[in-house]
CSV table of C-alpha atoms in Angstrom, one decimal:
chain,number,residue,atom,x,y,z
A,21,MET,CA,-8.8,-2.5,-22.5
A,22,SER,CA,-8.5,-5.5,-24.9
A,23,TYR,CA,-5.7,-7.2,-23.0
A,24,VAL,CA,-7.1,-6.3,-19.6
A,25,ARG,CA,-10.2,-8.3,-20.3
A,26,ALA,CA,-8.2,-11.1,-21.9
A,27,LYS,CA,-5.9,-11.2,-18.9
A,28,LEU,CA,-8.8,-11.4,-16.5
A,29,THR,CA,-10.2,-14.3,-18.5
A,30,LEU,CA,-6.8,-16.0,-18.6
A,31,GLU,CA,-6.5,-15.8,-14.8
A,32,SER,CA,-9.7,-17.7,-14.5
A,33,MET,CA,-8.5,-20.5,-16.7
A,34,ALA,CA,-6.3,-23.5,-15.8
A,35,ALA,CA,-2.7,-23.6,-17.1
A,36,GLY,CA,-2.5,-25.1,-20.5
A,37,GLU,CA,-6.0,-24.1,-21.5
A,38,VAL,CA,-6.4,-22.0,-24.7
A,39,LEU,CA,-8.3,-18.7,-24.9
A,40,GLU,CA,-9.7,-17.7,-28.2
A,41,LEU,CA,-10.5,-14.1,-28.5
A,42,THR,CA,-11.6,-11.7,-31.2
A,43,ILE,CA,-9.6,-8.4,-31.4
A,44,ALA,CA,-9.6,-5.4,-33.6
A,45,GLY,CA,-6.7,-4.6,-35.9
A,46,GLY,CA,-4.3,-1.8,-35.4
A,47,GLU,CA,-2.4,-1.4,-32.2
A,48,HIS,CA,-4.4,-4.2,-30.4
A,49,LEU,CA,-2.8,-6.6,-32.9
A,50,GLU,CA,0.6,-5.7,-31.5
A,51,ASN,CA,-0.2,-4.9,-27.9
A,52,VAL,CA,-2.2,-8.0,-27.0
A,53,PRO,CA,0.3,-10.7,-28.0
A,54,ARG,CA,3.2,-8.7,-26.5
A,55,SER,CA,1.5,-8.3,-23.2
A,56,ALA,CA,0.4,-11.9,-23.1
A,57,GLU,CA,3.9,-13.1,-23.8
A,58,ALA,CA,5.3,-10.8,-21.1
A,59,ASP,CA,2.8,-12.3,-18.6
A,60,GLY,CA,4.1,-15.8,-19.3
A,61,HIS,CA,1.4,-16.9,-21.7
A,62,ARG,CA,2.0,-18.2,-25.2
A,63,VAL,CA,0.4,-16.8,-28.3
A,64,LEU,CA,-0.4,-19.8,-30.5
A,65,GLY,CA,-1.6,-18.0,-33.6
A,66,VAL,CA,-3.6,-15.2,-35.2
A,67,GLU,CA,-6.2,-15.7,-37.9
A,68,GLU,CA,-7.5,-12.8,-40.1
A,69,GLU,CA,-11.2,-12.6,-40.2
A,70,ILE,CA,-11.7,-9.2,-41.8
A,71,PRO,CA,-8.4,-7.8,-43.1
A,72,GLY,CA,-7.4,-4.8,-41.1
A,73,GLU,CA,-10.5,-4.9,-38.9
A,74,ARG,CA,-11.0,-8.2,-37.0
A,75,TYR,CA,-8.7,-11.0,-36.0
A,76,ARG,CA,-9.0,-14.2,-33.9
A,77,MET,CA,-6.2,-14.9,-31.5
A,78,PHE,CA,-5.3,-18.1,-29.6
A,79,ILE,CA,-3.4,-17.8,-26.3
A,80,ARG,CA,-2.3,-20.7,-24.2
A,81,ARG,CA,-2.4,-19.9,-20.5
A,82,GLY,CA,1.0,-20.0,-18.9
A,83,ALA,CA,1.8,-22.6,-16.3
A,84,ASP,CA,3.3,-20.2,-13.8
A,85,PRO,CA,1.6,-16.9,-13.7
A,86,TRP,CA,2.6,-14.6,-10.8
A,87,VAL,CA,-0.8,-14.5,-9.3
B,29,MET,CA,-14.4,-6.9,-9.9
B,30,ASN,CA,-17.4,-5.2,-11.4
B,31,GLU,CA,-17.2,-3.2,-14.7
B,32,ALA,CA,-16.4,0.1,-12.9
B,33,GLN,CA,-13.6,-1.5,-11.0
B,34,VAL,CA,-12.1,-3.2,-14.1
B,35,LEU,CA,-11.9,0.3,-15.7
B,36,ARG,CA,-10.7,2.0,-12.5
B,37,PHE,CA,-7.9,-0.5,-11.8
B,38,SER,CA,-7.1,-1.6,-15.4
B,39,ARG,CA,-3.5,-0.4,-15.2
B,40,HIS,CA,-3.0,-2.4,-12.0
B,41,VAL,CA,-4.5,-5.5,-13.8
B,42,LEU,CA,-1.9,-5.1,-16.5
B,43,LEU,CA,1.0,-5.3,-14.0
B,44,ARG,CA,2.3,-8.9,-13.9
B,45,GLU,CA,2.7,-8.8,-10.1
B,46,VAL,CA,-0.9,-7.5,-9.5
B,47,GLY,CA,-3.3,-8.7,-12.1
B,48,GLY,CA,-7.0,-9.2,-11.5
B,49,ARG,CA,-6.5,-11.5,-8.6
B,50,GLY,CA,-4.1,-9.2,-6.8
B,51,GLN,CA,-6.5,-6.3,-7.3
B,52,GLU,CA,-9.3,-8.3,-5.9
B,53,ARG,CA,-7.1,-9.0,-2.9
B,54,LEU,CA,-6.5,-5.3,-2.4
B,55,LEU,CA,-10.2,-4.5,-2.7
B,56,ALA,CA,-11.0,-7.1,-0.1
B,57,ALA,CA,-8.2,-6.0,2.2
B,58,THR,CA,-8.4,-4.2,5.5
B,59,VAL,CA,-5.4,-2.1,6.6
B,60,VAL,CA,-5.1,-0.7,10.0
B,61,VAL,CA,-3.5,2.8,10.0
B,62,ALA,CA,-2.3,3.8,13.4
B,63,GLY,CA,-1.6,7.6,13.3
B,64,ALA,CA,-3.7,10.1,11.3
B,65,GLY,CA,-1.1,12.8,11.0
B,66,PRO,CA,0.7,13.9,7.8
B,67,VAL,CA,2.5,10.5,7.4
B,68,GLY,CA,-0.7,8.6,7.9
B,69,GLN,CA,-2.7,10.9,5.6
B,70,ALA,CA,-0.3,10.4,2.7
B,71,ALA,CA,-0.2,6.7,3.2
B,72,ALA,CA,-4.0,6.4,3.4
B,73,VAL,CA,-4.5,8.3,0.2
B,74,TYR,CA,-2.1,6.1,-1.7
B,75,LEU,CA,-3.6,2.9,-0.2
B,76,ALA,CA,-7.1,4.2,-1.2
B,77,SER,CA,-5.8,4.9,-4.7
B,78,HIS,CA,-4.4,1.4,-4.9
B,79,GLY,CA,-7.8,0.1,-4.1
B,80,VAL,CA,-7.5,-1.1,-0.5
B,81,GLY,CA,-11.1,-1.6,0.4
B,82,ARG,CA,-11.2,-0.7,4.1
B,83,LEU,CA,-9.0,1.5,6.2
B,84,ARG,CA,-9.3,1.4,10.0
B,85,VAL,CA,-7.7,4.5,11.4
B,86,ALA,CA,-6.6,5.0,15.0
B,87,GLY,CA,-5.8,8.4,16.4
B,88,GLY,CA,-6.3,11.8,14.9
B,89,GLU,CA,-9.1,13.0,17.2
B,90,GLY,CA,-7.5,16.3,17.9
B,91,ALA,CA,-8.1,19.3,15.7
B,92,LEU,CA,-5.5,20.3,13.2
B,93,GLU,CA,-3.7,23.6,13.6
B,94,GLU,CA,-2.5,26.1,11.0
B,95,SER,CA,1.1,25.0,11.6
B,96,ASP,CA,0.2,21.4,10.6
B,97,LEU,CA,-0.4,22.4,7.0
B,98,GLN,CA,3.2,22.6,5.9
B,99,ALA,CA,3.4,18.8,6.2
B,100,ALA,CA,-0.2,17.9,5.6
B,101,PRO,CA,-1.2,19.5,2.2
B,102,LEU,CA,-3.9,16.8,1.7
B,103,ALA,CA,-5.9,18.3,4.6
B,104,ALA,CA,-8.5,20.7,3.3
B,105,ARG,CA,-8.2,24.1,4.8
B,106,PRO,CA,-11.5,24.7,6.5
B,107,SER,CA,-13.8,27.6,5.6
B,108,ILE,CA,-14.8,29.9,8.5
B,109,GLY,CA,-17.9,28.7,10.1
B,110,VAL,CA,-17.8,25.2,8.5
B,111,ARG,CA,-17.8,22.5,11.0
B,112,SER,CA,-16.0,19.2,10.5
B,113,GLU,CA,-17.7,15.8,10.6
B,114,SER,CA,-16.5,15.0,14.1
B,115,GLN,CA,-17.7,18.4,15.4
B,116,ALA,CA,-21.1,17.8,13.8
B,117,GLU,CA,-21.2,14.6,15.7
B,118,GLY,CA,-20.3,16.4,18.9
B,119,ARG,CA,-16.9,14.8,19.3
B,120,SER,CA,-15.0,18.0,19.3
B,121,PRO,CA,-16.3,21.4,20.5
B,122,GLY,CA,-16.2,24.7,18.7
B,123,ARG,CA,-13.2,24.7,16.4
B,124,ASN,CA,-13.3,25.3,12.7
B,125,TRP,CA,-10.3,23.1,11.9
B,126,PRO,CA,-11.1,19.5,11.1
B,127,SER,CA,-9.6,16.8,13.1
B,128,ALA,CA,-6.6,14.9,11.6
B,129,PHE,CA,-8.9,11.9,11.1
B,130,ASP,CA,-11.5,14.0,9.3
B,131,ALA,CA,-8.8,15.5,7.1
B,132,LEU,CA,-7.6,12.0,6.3
B,133,ALA,CA,-11.1,10.7,5.6
B,134,GLN,CA,-11.8,13.6,3.3
B,135,ALA,CA,-8.6,13.1,1.4
B,136,VAL,CA,-9.3,9.4,1.0
B,137,ARG,CA,-12.8,10.0,-0.3
B,138,ARG,CA,-11.3,12.4,-2.9
B,139,ALA,CA,-9.0,9.6,-3.9
B,140,ASP,CA,-11.7,6.9,-4.0
B,141,PRO,CA,-15.2,7.4,-2.5
B,142,GLU,CA,-15.7,3.6,-2.4
B,143,VAL,CA,-13.1,3.1,0.3
B,144,ARG,CA,-14.5,2.5,3.7
B,145,VAL,CA,-12.7,4.7,6.3
B,146,GLU,CA,-13.5,4.0,9.9
B,147,ALA,CA,-12.2,5.7,13.1
B,148,VAL,CA,-11.0,3.2,15.7
B,149,SER,CA,-11.2,4.3,19.3
B,150,GLY,CA,-10.0,2.3,22.3
B,151,ALA,CA,-8.0,-0.9,22.0
B,152,LEU,CA,-6.8,-1.6,18.5
B,153,ASP,CA,-8.0,-5.0,17.3
B,154,LEU,CA,-5.8,-6.4,14.5
B,155,GLY,CA,-8.0,-9.4,14.2
B,156,ALA,CA,-9.4,-8.8,10.7
B,157,ALA,CA,-6.6,-6.7,9.4
B,158,ASP,CA,-4.4,-7.8,6.6
B,159,ALA,CA,-1.6,-5.4,7.5
B,160,LEU,CA,-0.7,-2.8,10.1
B,161,LEU,CA,0.8,0.5,9.3
B,162,VAL,CA,2.2,2.6,12.2
B,163,ALA,CA,2.5,6.1,10.8
B,164,GLY,CA,4.3,8.9,12.6
B,165,LEU,CA,3.9,7.6,16.2
B,166,ARG,CA,6.6,7.9,18.8
B,167,GLU,CA,8.0,4.7,20.2
B,168,ALA,CA,5.9,4.7,23.4
B,169,GLU,CA,2.8,4.6,21.2
B,170,ALA,CA,4.2,2.5,18.4
B,171,GLY,CA,5.9,-0.1,20.5
B,172,PRO,CA,2.8,-1.9,21.9
B,173,LEU,CA,1.1,-1.9,18.5
B,174,LEU,CA,4.2,-3.5,16.8
B,175,GLU,CA,4.5,-6.0,19.6
B,176,ALA,CA,0.9,-7.0,19.1
B,177,ALA,CA,1.4,-7.4,15.4
B,178,ARG,CA,4.3,-9.7,16.0
B,179,ARG,CA,2.4,-11.7,18.6
B,180,GLU,CA,-0.4,-12.2,16.0
B,181,GLY,CA,2.1,-13.1,13.3
B,182,ARG,CA,1.5,-10.1,11.1
B,183,THR,CA,3.9,-8.0,9.1
B,184,ALA,CA,3.9,-4.4,10.3
B,185,VAL,CA,5.2,-1.4,8.4
B,186,LEU,CA,6.5,1.5,10.4
B,187,ALA,CA,6.7,5.0,8.8
B,188,LEU,CA,8.4,8.0,10.4
B,189,ALA,CA,9.5,11.4,9.4
B,190,ALA,CA,11.9,13.7,11.2
B,191,ARG,CA,13.5,16.9,9.9
B,192,TYR,CA,14.7,16.0,6.4
B,193,ALA,CA,14.5,12.2,6.8
B,194,ALA,CA,11.7,9.7,5.9
B,195,ALA,CA,12.1,6.3,7.3
B,196,VAL,CA,10.1,3.2,6.5
B,197,ALA,CA,10.7,-0.2,8.2
B,198,VAL,CA,9.1,-3.4,7.2
B,199,LEU,CA,9.0,-5.7,10.2
B,200,PRO,CA,7.8,-9.2,9.3
B,201,ALA,CA,6.8,-11.5,12.1
B,202,GLY,CA,9.9,-13.6,13.0
B,203,GLY,CA,12.3,-11.1,11.7
B,204,ALA,CA,14.0,-8.1,13.4
B,205,CYS,CA,11.7,-6.5,15.9
B,206,HIS,CA,11.2,-2.7,16.4
B,207,ARG,CA,13.7,-2.7,19.3
B,208,CYS,CA,16.3,-4.1,16.9
B,209,LEU,CA,15.5,-1.3,14.6
B,210,GLY,CA,15.9,1.3,17.4
B,211,LEU,CA,19.3,-0.1,18.4
B,212,ARG,CA,20.5,0.2,14.8
B,213,MET,CA,19.6,3.8,14.6
B,214,GLU,CA,22.7,5.7,15.8
B,215,ALA,CA,20.6,8.8,16.6
B,216,GLY,CA,17.9,6.8,18.4
B,217,TRP,CA,14.3,6.4,17.4
B,218,PRO,CA,14.0,8.2,14.0
B,219,GLY,CA,10.7,9.8,14.6
B,220,GLU,CA,11.9,11.9,17.6
B,221,GLY,CA,14.4,14.0,15.8
B,222,GLY,CA,12.1,17.0,15.3
B,223,TRP,CA,9.2,18.1,13.1
B,224,PRO,CA,9.5,17.0,9.5
B,225,PHE,CA,10.3,19.2,6.5
B,226,GLY,CA,7.0,19.1,4.7
B,227,VAL,CA,7.6,16.6,1.9
B,228,ALA,CA,9.5,14.2,4.2
B,229,ALA,CA,6.2,13.2,5.8
B,230,GLY,CA,4.5,12.6,2.5
B,231,LEU,CA,7.5,10.5,1.3
B,232,ALA,CA,7.4,8.4,4.4
B,233,GLY,CA,3.7,7.8,3.9
B,234,ALA,CA,4.0,7.1,0.2
B,235,LEU,CA,6.8,4.7,0.7
B,236,ALA,CA,4.9,3.0,3.5
B,237,ALA,CA,1.9,2.6,1.2
B,238,VAL,CA,4.1,0.8,-1.3
B,239,GLU,CA,5.3,-1.6,1.4
B,240,VAL,CA,1.8,-2.2,2.8
B,241,THR,CA,0.4,-2.8,-0.7
B,242,LYS,CA,3.2,-5.3,-1.4
B,243,ALA,CA,2.5,-7.1,1.9
B,244,VAL,CA,-1.2,-7.5,1.0
B,245,LEU,CA,-0.3,-8.7,-2.5
B,246,GLY,CA,2.4,-11.1,-1.2
B,247,MET,CA,5.1,-9.3,-3.2
B,248,GLY,CA,8.5,-8.4,-2.0
B,249,GLY,CA,10.6,-11.2,-3.4
B,250,THR,CA,9.9,-14.8,-3.8
B,251,ALA,CA,13.3,-16.3,-4.2
B,252,GLY,CA,16.9,-16.0,-3.1
B,253,ALA,CA,18.2,-12.9,-1.5
B,254,ALA,CA,15.0,-10.9,-2.0
B,255,ALA,CA,13.0,-13.5,-0.1
B,256,GLY,CA,15.5,-13.5,2.7
B,257,ARG,CA,15.4,-9.8,3.0
B,258,ALA,CA,11.6,-9.7,2.9
B,259,ALA,CA,11.6,-12.3,5.8
B,260,ARG,CA,14.1,-10.5,8.0
B,261,GLY,CA,13.0,-7.0,7.5
B,262,ARG,CA,14.1,-3.9,5.7
B,263,LEU,CA,14.7,-0.3,6.5
B,264,LEU,CA,14.5,2.5,3.9
B,265,LEU,CA,15.9,5.9,4.7
B,266,PHE,CA,15.2,8.8,2.3
B,267,GLU,CA,17.2,11.9,3.1
B,268,VAL,CA,15.4,14.8,1.4
B,269,ASP,CA,18.2,17.4,1.8
B,270,GLY,CA,20.8,15.2,0.1
B,271,LEU,CA,18.3,13.4,-2.1
B,272,THR,CA,19.7,10.0,-1.0
B,273,LEU,CA,17.9,6.7,-0.6
B,274,GLU,CA,19.5,4.1,1.6
B,275,GLU,CA,18.3,0.6,2.1
B,276,ARG,CA,19.4,-1.6,5.0
B,277,ASP,CA,18.6,-5.2,5.7
B,278,LEU,CA,17.4,-5.6,9.2
B,279,GLU,CA,18.9,-8.4,11.2
B,280,PRO,CA,17.6,-9.5,14.6
B,281,ARG,CA,20.2,-8.3,17.0
B,282,GLY,CA,21.6,-10.7,19.6
B,283,ASP,CA,21.8,-7.9,22.1
B,284,CYS,CA,18.3,-6.7,21.6
B,285,PRO,CA,16.6,-6.5,25.0
B,286,ALA,CA,13.2,-7.4,23.5
B,287,CYS,CA,13.9,-10.4,21.3
B,288,GLY,CA,17.5,-11.3,21.9
B,289,GLY,CA,18.0,-11.9,18.2
B,290,GLY,CA,15.5,-14.7,18.0
B,291,GLY,CA,12.4,-12.7,17.4
B,292,PRO,CA,10.0,-12.1,20.3
B,293,THR,CA,8.3,-15.1,21.9
B,294,PRO,CA,4.6,-15.2,21.1
B,295,GLY,CA,2.7,-13.9,24.1
B,296,ALA,CA,5.7,-12.6,25.8
B,297,SER,CA,5.6,-9.2,27.5
B,298,PRO,CA,7.6,-6.5,25.6
B,299,CYS,CA,10.9,-5.6,27.2
B,300,GLY,CA,11.3,-2.1,28.4
């Protein structure tokens, strides 16, 4: 559900705005950026807060989302 | 969307073409389903599963019969002595079989109890509807509904099943009209070719639910050839016996007695 909630938040933002979110490690660390890029957003970076457990991710909302 | 809906429709949200906004559009949508037989039942269940919030269903007052089950597996077989909803309301006397509408409503509630399912009697008002689905009706019944949808500038989806064929036509306002479709069908109106082989009805309903959902979402091609096809209309023909799927672009026909190739004039009487 990590990217589902991130996507709902991104949809409420204006193009160009940056979403900062905290995600767990493991598969979320791979799935969230892949899904965001596939939706036309841009992953600006990932910071490690607790190695292997918690990360901060920055996603710029795409300019031309489908909906 | 509330938390339960986010969970319920999370896989739709992940789809680029749907997302949260598209899902909210579906949840707020009203779809009119004209025809509560096997085609309409299958379509209604998928529309409910997709999250369409309100289904207004016309037809289906008559009780089902044993022989209907081969094409309507979603209809719950009644227990002896159990009365259907409409019988309890005094709308239909003394039979144990539910009406087609009740069977549809029960199947929809199994798919999603949050969906509002309403029976429509009398004249069909498309006023608040986002889309019209004409499911399994003959041309004499379907024609006036499709004409009304065009007059009101709404896309209509027509789903029919006959023998081994499932046919779904998307008829956008301003594109080919249903009479153009009839003229293109070498064997005449596709729904009048005999009772459908069981799964053909379900396929017609499922394919129609896809097209209605796309219409509500505004999908169907936004550029180039896809946009042109979406604007003119499309016909999908699935032949169950040969497992073939054919897609035809629908063009308004210059010799069509109803629209003359230019699409029907708003407010004009339908041609015989």
